mmCIF file of C-alpha atoms and ligand atoms in Angstrom:
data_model
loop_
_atom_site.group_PDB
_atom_site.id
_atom_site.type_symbol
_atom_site.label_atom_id
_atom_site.label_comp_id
_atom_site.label_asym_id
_atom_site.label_seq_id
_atom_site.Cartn_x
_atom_site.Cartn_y
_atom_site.Cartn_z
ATOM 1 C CA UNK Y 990 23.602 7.246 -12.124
ATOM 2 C CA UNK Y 991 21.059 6.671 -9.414
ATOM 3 C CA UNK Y 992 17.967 4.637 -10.277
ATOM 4 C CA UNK Y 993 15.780 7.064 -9.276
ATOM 5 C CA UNK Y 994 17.122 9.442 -11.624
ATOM 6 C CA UNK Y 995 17.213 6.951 -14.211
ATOM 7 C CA UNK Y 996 13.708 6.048 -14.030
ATOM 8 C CA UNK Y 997 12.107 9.259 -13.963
ATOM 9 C CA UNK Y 998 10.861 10.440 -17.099
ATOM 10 C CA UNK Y 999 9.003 13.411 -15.120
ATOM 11 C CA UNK Y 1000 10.526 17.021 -13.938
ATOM 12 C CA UNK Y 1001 12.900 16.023 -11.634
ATOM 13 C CA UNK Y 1002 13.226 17.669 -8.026
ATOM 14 C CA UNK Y 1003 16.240 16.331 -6.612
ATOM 15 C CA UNK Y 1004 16.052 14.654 -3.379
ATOM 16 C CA UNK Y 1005 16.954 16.659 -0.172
ATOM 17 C CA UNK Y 1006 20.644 15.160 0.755
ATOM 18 C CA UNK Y 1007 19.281 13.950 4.143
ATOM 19 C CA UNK Y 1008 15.277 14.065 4.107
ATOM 20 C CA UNK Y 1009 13.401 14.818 7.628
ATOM 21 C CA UNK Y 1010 10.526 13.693 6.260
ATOM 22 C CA UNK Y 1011 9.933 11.270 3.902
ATOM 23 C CA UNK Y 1012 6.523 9.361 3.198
ATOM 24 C CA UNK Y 1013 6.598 6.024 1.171
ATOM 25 C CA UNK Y 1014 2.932 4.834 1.833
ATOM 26 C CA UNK Y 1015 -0.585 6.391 0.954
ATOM 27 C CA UNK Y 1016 -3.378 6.365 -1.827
ATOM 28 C CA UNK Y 1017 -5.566 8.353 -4.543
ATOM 29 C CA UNK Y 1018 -8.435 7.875 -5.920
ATOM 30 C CA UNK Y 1019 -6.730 5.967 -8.336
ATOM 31 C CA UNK Y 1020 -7.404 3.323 -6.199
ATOM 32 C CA UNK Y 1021 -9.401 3.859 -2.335
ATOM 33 C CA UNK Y 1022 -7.910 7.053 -1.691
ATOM 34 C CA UNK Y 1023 -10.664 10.409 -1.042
ATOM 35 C CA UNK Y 1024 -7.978 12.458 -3.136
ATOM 36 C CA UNK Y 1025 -6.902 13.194 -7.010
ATOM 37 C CA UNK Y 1026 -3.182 12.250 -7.341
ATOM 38 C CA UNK Y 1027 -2.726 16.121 -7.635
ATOM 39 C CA UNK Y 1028 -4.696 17.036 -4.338
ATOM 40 C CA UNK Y 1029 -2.558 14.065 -2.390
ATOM 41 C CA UNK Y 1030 0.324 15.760 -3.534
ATOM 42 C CA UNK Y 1031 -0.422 19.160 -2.466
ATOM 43 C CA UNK Y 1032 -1.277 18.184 0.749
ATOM 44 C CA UNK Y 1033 1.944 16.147 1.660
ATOM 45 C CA UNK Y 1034 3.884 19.048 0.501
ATOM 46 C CA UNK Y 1035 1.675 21.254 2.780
ATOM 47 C CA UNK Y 1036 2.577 18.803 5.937
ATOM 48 C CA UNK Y 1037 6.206 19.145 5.788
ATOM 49 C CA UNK Y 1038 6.424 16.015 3.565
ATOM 50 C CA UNK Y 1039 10.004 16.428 1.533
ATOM 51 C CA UNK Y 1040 10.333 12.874 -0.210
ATOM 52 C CA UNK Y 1041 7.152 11.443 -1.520
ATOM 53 C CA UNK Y 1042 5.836 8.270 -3.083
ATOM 54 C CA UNK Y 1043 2.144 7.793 -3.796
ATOM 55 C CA UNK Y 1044 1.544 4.087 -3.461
ATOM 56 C CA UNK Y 1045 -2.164 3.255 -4.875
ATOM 57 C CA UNK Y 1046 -3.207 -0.715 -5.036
ATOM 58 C CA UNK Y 1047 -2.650 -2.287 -7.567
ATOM 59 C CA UNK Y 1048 -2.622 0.651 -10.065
ATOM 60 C CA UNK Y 1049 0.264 2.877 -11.493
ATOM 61 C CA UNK Y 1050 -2.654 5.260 -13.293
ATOM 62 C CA UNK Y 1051 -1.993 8.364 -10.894
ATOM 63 C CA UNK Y 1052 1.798 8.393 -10.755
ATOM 64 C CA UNK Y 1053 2.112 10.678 -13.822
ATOM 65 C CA UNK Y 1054 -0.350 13.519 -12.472
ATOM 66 C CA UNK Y 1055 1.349 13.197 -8.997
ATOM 67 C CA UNK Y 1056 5.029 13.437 -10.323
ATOM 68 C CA UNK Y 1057 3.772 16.671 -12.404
ATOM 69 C CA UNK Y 1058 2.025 18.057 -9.320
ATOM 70 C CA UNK Y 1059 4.935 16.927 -7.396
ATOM 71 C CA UNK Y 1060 7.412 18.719 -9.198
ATOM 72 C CA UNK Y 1061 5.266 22.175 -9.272
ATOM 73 C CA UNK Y 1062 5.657 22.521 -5.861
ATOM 74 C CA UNK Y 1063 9.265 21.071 -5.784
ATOM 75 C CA UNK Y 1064 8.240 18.230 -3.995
ATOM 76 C CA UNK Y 1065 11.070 15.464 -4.875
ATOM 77 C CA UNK Y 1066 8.952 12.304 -5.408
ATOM 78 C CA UNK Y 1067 9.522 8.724 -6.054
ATOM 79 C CA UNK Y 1068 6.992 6.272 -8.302
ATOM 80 C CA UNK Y 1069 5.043 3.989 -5.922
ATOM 81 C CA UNK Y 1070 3.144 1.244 -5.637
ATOM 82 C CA UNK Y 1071 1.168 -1.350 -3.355
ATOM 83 C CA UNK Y 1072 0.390 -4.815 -4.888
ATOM 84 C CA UNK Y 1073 -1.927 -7.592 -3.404
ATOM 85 C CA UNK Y 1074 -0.480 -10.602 -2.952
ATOM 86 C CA UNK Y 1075 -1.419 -13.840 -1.228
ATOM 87 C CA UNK Y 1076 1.151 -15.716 0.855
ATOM 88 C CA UNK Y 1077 0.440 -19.325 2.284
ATOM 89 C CA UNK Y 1078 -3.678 -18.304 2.238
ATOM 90 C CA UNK Y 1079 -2.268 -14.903 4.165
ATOM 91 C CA UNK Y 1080 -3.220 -11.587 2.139
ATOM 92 C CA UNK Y 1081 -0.129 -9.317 2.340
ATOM 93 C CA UNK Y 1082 0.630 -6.047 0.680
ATOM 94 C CA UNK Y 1083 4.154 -5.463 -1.337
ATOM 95 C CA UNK Y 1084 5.362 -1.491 -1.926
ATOM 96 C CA UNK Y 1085 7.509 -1.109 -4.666
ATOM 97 C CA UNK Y 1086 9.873 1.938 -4.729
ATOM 98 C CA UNK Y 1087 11.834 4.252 -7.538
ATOM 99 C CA UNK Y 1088 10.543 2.023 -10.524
ATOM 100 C CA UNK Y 1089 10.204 2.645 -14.491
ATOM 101 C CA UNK Y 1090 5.965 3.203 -14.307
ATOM 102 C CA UNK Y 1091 6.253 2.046 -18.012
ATOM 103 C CA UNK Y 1092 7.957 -0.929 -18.091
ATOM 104 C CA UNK Y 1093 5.274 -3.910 -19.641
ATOM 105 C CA UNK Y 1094 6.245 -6.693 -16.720
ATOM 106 C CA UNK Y 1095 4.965 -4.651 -14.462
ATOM 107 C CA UNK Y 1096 2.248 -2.665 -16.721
ATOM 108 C CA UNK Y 1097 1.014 -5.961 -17.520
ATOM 109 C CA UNK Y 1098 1.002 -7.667 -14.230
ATOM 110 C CA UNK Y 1099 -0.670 -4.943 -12.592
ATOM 111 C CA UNK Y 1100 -3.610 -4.844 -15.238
ATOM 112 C CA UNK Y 1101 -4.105 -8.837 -14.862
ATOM 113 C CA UNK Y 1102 -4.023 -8.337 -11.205
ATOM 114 C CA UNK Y 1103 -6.809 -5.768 -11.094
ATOM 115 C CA UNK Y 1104 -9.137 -7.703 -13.533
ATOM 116 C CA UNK Y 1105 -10.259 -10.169 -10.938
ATOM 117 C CA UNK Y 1106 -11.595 -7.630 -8.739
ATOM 118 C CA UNK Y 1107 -14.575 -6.579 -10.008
ATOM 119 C CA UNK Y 1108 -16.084 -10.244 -10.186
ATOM 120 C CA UNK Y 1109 -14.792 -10.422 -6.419
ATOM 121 C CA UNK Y 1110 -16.920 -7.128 -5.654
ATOM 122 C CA UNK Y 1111 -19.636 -8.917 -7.105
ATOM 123 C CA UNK Y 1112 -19.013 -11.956 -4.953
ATOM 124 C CA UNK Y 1113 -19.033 -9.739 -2.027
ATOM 125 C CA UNK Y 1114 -22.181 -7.780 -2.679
ATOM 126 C CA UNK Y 1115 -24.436 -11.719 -3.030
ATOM 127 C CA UNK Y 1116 -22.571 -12.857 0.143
ATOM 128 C CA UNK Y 1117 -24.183 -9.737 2.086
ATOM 129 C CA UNK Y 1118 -26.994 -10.102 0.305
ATOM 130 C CA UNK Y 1119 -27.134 -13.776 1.685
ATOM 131 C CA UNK Y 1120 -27.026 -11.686 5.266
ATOM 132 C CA UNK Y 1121 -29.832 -9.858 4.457
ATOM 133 C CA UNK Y 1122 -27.922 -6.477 3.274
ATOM 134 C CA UNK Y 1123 -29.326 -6.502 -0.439
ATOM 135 C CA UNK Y 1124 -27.776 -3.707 -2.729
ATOM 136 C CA UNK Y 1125 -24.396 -3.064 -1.218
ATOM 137 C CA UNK Y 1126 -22.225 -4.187 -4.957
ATOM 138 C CA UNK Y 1127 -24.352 -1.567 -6.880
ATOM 139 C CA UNK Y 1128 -23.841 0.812 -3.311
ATOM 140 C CA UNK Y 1129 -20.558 0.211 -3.116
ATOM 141 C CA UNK Y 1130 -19.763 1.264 -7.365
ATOM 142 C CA UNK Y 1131 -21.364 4.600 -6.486
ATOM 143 C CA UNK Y 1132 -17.956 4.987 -4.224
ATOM 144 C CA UNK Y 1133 -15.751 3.802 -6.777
ATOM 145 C CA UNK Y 1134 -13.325 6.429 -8.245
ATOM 146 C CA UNK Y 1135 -11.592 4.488 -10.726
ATOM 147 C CA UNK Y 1136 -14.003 1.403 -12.446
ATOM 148 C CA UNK Y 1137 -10.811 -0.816 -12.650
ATOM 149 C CA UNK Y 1138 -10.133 -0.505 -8.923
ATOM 150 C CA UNK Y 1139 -13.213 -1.469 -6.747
ATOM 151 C CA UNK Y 1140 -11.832 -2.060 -3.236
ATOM 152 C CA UNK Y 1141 -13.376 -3.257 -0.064
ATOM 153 C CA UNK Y 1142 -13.045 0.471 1.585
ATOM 154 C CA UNK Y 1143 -15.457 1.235 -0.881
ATOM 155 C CA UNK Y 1144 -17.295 -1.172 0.210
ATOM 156 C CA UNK Y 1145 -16.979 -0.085 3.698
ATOM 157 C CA UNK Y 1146 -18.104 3.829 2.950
ATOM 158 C CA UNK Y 1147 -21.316 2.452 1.712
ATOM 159 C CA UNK Y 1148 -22.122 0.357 4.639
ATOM 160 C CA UNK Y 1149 -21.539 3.018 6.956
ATOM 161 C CA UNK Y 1150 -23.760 5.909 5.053
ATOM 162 C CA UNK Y 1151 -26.461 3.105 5.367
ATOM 163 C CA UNK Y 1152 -25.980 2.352 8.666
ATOM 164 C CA UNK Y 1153 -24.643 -0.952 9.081
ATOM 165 C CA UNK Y 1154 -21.964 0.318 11.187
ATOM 166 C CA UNK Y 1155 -20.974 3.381 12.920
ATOM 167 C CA UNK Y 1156 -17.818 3.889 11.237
ATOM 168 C CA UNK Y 1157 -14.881 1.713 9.062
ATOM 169 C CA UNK Y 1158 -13.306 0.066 11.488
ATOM 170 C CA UNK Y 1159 -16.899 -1.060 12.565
ATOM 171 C CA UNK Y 1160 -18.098 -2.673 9.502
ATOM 172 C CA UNK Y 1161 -14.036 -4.636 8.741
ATOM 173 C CA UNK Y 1162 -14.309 -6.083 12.369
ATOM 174 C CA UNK Y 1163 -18.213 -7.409 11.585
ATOM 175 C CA UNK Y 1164 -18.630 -7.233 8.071
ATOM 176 C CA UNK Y 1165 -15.434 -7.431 5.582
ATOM 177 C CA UNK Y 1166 -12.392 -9.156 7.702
ATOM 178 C CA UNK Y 1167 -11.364 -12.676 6.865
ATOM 179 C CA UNK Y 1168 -13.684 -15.055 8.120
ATOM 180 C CA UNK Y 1169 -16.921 -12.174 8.754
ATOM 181 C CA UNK Y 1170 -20.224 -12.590 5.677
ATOM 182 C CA UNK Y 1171 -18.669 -10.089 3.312
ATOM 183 C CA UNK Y 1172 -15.546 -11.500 3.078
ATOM 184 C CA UNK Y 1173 -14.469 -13.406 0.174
ATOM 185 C CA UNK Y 1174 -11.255 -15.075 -1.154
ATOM 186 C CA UNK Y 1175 -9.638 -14.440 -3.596
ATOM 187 C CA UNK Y 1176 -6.639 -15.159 -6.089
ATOM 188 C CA UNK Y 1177 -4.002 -12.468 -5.544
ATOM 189 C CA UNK Y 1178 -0.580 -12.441 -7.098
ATOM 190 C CA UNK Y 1179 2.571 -14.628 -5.738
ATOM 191 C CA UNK Y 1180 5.107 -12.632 -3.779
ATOM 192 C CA UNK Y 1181 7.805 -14.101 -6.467
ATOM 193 C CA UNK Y 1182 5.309 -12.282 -9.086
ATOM 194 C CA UNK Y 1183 5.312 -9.022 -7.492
ATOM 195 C CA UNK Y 1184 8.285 -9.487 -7.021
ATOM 196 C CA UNK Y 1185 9.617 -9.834 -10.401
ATOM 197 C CA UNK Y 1186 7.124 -6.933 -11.697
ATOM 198 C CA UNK Y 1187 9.091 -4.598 -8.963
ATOM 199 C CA UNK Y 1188 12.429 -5.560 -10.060
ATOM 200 C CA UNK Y 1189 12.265 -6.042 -13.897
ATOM 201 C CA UNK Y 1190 10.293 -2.505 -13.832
ATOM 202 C CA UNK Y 1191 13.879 -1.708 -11.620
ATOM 203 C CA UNK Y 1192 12.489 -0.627 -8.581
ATOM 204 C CA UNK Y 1193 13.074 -1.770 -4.905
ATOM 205 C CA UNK Y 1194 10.308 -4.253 -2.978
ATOM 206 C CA UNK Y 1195 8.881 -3.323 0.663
ATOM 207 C CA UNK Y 1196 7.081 -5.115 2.917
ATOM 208 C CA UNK Y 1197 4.020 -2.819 3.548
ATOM 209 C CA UNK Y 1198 2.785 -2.456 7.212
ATOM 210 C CA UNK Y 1199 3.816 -6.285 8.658
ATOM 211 C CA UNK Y 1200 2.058 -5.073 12.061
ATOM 212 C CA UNK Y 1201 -1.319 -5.869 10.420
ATOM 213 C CA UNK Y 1202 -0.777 -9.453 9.521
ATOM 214 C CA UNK Y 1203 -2.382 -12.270 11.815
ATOM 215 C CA UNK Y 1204 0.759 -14.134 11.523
ATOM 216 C CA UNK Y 1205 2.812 -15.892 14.179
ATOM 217 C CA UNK Y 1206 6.114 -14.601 14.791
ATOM 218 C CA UNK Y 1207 7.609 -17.896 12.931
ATOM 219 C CA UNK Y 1208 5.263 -17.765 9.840
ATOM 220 C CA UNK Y 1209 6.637 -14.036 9.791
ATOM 221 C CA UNK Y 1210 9.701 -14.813 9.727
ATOM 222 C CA UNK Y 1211 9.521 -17.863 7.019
ATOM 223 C CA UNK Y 1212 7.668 -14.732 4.701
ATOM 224 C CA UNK Y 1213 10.829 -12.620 5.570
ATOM 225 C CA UNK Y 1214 13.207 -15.833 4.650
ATOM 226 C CA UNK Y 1215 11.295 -16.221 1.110
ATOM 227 C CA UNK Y 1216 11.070 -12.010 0.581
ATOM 228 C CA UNK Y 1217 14.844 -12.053 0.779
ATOM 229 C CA UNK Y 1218 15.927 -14.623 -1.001
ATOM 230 C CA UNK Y 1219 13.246 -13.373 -3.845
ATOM 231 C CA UNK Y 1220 15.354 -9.773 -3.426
ATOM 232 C CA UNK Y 1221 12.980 -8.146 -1.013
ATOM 233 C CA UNK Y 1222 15.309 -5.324 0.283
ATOM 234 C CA UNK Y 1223 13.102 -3.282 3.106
ATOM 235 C CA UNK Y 1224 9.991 -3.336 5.385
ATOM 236 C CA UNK Y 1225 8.136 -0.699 6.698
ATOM 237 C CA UNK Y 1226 9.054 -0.024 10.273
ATOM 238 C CA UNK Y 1227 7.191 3.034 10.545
ATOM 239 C CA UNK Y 1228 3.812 2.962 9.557
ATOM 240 C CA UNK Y 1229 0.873 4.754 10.196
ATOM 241 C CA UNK Y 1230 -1.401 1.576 11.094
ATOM 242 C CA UNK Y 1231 1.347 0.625 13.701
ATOM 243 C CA UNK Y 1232 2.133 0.962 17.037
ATOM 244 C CA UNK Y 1233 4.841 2.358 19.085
ATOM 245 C CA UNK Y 1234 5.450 -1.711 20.046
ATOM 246 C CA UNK Y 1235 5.151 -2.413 16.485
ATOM 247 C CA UNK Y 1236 8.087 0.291 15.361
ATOM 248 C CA UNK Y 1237 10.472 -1.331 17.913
ATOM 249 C CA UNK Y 1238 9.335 -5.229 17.218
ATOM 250 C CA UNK Y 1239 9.776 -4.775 13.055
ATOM 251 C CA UNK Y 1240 12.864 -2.151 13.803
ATOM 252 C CA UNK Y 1241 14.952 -5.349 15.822
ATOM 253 C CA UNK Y 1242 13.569 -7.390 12.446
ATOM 254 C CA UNK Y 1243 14.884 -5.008 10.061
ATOM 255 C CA UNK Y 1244 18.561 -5.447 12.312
ATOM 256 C CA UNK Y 1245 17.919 -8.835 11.623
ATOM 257 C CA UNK Y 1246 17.833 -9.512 8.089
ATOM 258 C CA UNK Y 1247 19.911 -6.183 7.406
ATOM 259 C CA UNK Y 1248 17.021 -5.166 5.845
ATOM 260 C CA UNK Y 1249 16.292 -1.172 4.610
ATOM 261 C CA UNK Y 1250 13.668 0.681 6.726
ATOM 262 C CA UNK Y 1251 10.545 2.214 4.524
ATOM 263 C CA UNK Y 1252 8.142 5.061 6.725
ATOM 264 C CA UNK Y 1253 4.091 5.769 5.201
ATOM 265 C CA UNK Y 1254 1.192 6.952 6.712
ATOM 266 C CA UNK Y 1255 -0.786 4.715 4.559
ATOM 267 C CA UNK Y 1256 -2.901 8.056 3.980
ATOM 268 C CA UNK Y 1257 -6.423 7.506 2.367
ATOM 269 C CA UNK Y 1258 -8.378 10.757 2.627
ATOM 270 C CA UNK Y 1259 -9.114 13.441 5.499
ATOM 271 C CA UNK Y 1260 -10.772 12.005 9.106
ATOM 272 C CA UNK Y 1261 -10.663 8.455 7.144
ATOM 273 C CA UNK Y 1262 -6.660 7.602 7.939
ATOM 274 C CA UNK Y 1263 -4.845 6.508 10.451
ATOM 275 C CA UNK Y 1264 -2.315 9.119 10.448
ATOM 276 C CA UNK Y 1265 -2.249 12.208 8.110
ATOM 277 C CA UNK Y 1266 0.472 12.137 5.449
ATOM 278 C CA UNK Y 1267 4.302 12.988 6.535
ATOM 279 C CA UNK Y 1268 2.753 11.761 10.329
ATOM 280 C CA UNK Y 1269 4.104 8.203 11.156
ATOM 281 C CA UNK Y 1270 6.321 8.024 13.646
ATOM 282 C CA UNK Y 1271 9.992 8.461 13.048
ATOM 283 C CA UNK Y 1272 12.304 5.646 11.951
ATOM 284 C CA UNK Y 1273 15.072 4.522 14.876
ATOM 285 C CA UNK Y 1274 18.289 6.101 13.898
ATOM 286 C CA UNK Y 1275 20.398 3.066 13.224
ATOM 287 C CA UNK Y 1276 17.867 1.848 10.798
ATOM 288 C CA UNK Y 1277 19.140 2.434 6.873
ATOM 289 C CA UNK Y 1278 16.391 4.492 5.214
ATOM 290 C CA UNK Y 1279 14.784 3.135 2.026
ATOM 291 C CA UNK Y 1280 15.784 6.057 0.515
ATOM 292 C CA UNK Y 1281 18.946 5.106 0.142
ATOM 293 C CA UNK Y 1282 18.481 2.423 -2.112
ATOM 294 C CA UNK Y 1283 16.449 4.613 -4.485
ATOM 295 C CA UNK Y 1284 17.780 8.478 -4.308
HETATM 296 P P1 AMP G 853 -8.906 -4.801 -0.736
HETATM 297 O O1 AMP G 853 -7.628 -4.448 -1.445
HETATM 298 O O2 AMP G 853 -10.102 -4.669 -1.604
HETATM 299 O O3 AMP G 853 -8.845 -6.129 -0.025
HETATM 300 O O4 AMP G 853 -9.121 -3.690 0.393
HETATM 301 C C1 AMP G 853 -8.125 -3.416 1.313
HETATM 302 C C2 AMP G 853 -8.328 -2.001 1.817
HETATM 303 O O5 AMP G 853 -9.381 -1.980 2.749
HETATM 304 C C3 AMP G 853 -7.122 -1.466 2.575
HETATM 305 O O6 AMP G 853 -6.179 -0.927 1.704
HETATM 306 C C4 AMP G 853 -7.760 -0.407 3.416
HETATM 307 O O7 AMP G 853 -8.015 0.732 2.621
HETATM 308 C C5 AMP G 853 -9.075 -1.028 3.781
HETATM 309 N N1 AMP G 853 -9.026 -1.777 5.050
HETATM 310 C C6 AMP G 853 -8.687 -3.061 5.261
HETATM 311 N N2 AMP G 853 -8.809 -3.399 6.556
HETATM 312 C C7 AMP G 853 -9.240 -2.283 7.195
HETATM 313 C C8 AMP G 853 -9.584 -1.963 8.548
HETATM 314 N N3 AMP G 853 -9.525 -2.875 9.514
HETATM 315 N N4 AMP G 853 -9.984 -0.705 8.823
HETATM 316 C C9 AMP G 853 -10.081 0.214 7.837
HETATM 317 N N5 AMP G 853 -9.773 -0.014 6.559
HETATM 318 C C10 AMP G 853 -9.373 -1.240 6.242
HETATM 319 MN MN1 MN G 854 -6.653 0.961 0.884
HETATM 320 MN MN1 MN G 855 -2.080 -2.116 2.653
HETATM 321 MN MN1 MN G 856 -1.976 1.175 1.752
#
């Protein structure tokens, strides 16, 4: 029996035989996402979406609400989630695919990994402070959906209503990128952690948007090296943070390292996303769908 089928305690909606349009990346307000689990749901079944994963950081909380929603409007869906790691000083986000949502490795990593991020948020708000921008941690919680998952877009929604910046993207590039005043390190999980919550949970690891990394093409490749031989399986080719260079470049590296293909349009609310949900681009038709691995 498939694992998908295996681990889903939910209604099930089988999935389509050959989906046409399948989205394995976006958010809730579970974690930075504008939208219940329920509302995300609805709307990816309104674009045309026919295979869906919700994929919230660092936080399994919504899938129950979005598999029930999911299966109301016979939406086949898929549990989903997209853990922070830190690779060689390099923050990088892992998607795992099809898993139990119950098992305690990854139930437990998962709640460990979200405990350091409220002192972080704190961290954040004195370093702008430092700048001059008093306020912005106590700012910032009045954006916060869920108290366990403070993020730095909700940081970024509360600079903008004040004026800081004109938009998102404005107050990352000045504000909250590596290296600008409101960025902080921080301790994220190993990739051989995430890892082993993704597989012991039985689920399938993705590499989530690579196209965003500042990483030289051999440091990329080194991660890919390491996410294999850990039993990474896909990457997301298609994603809606990356370009039409980007879909070709990671497409010739999923050839490569006979990786699976993953497609999300890393959705996070109305007006506030790249791309709305079911929207990436398409994946290159040689390219083995991540579906396959979970379905
Ligand atoms: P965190 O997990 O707290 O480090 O926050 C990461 C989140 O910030 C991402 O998932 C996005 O929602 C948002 N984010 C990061 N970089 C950017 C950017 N350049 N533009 C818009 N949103 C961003
Ligand atoms: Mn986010
Ligand atoms: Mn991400
Ligand atoms: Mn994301």
């Amino acid at each position: 029996m498939p694992a998908f089928v295996l681990n889903s305690p939910f209604a099930f909606v089988p999935p389509p035989v050959n989906p046409a349009n399948f989205d394995f990346h976006c958010h809730s307000s579970v974690s930075d996402g504008l939208l219940p689990p329920a509302a995300v749901a609805r709307r990816a079944s309104a674009n045309g979406v026919d295979l869906w994963a919700l994929t919230d950081h660092d936080d399994i909380g919504g899938i129950a609400e979005a598999a029930e929603t999911a299966a109301e409007l016979g939406l086949a869906f898929v549990a989903g989630v997209e853990i922070s790691i830190e690779w060689r000083e390099t923050p990088i986000h892992i998607v795992g695919l099809g898993f139990d949502h119950c098992h305690p490795s990854l139930v437990d990593g998962l709640e460990a990994l979200r405990s350091g991020r409220l002192e972080r948020a704190q961290r954040m708000g004195d370093a702008l402070a430092a700048i001059g921008i008093p306020g912005v941690f106590a700012g910032a919680m009045g954006y916060v959906t869920n108290p366990n998952l403070i993020s730095r877009a909700h940081f970024a929604r509360y600079l903008v209503s004040i004026g800081i910046a004109r938009d998102i993207a404005g107050v990352f590039q000045h504000y909250l990128a590596p290296g600008k005043p409101g960025y902080v390190d921080h301790r994220w999980a190993t990739l051989a952690d995430a890892l082993d919550w993704i597989h012991a949970a039985g689920g399938v690891a993705v590499l989530a948007h690579p196209g965003r990394y500042k990483m030289s093409g051999g440091d990329m490749r080194k991660f890919l090296d390491e996410f294999k031989d850990l039993g990474g399986q896909a990457i997301e080719v298609a994603s809606g943070s990356h370009s039409p260079d980007h879909v070709l470049h990671f497409a010739r590296l999923a050839r490569h390292y006979a990786f699976h293909a993953s497609r999300g349009s890393d959705f996070h609310g109305p007006e506030e996303s790249y791309v709305d949900l079911g929207q990436a681009a398409p994946l290159p038709l040689d390219l083995k769908p991540v579906w396959r691995l979970i379905c």
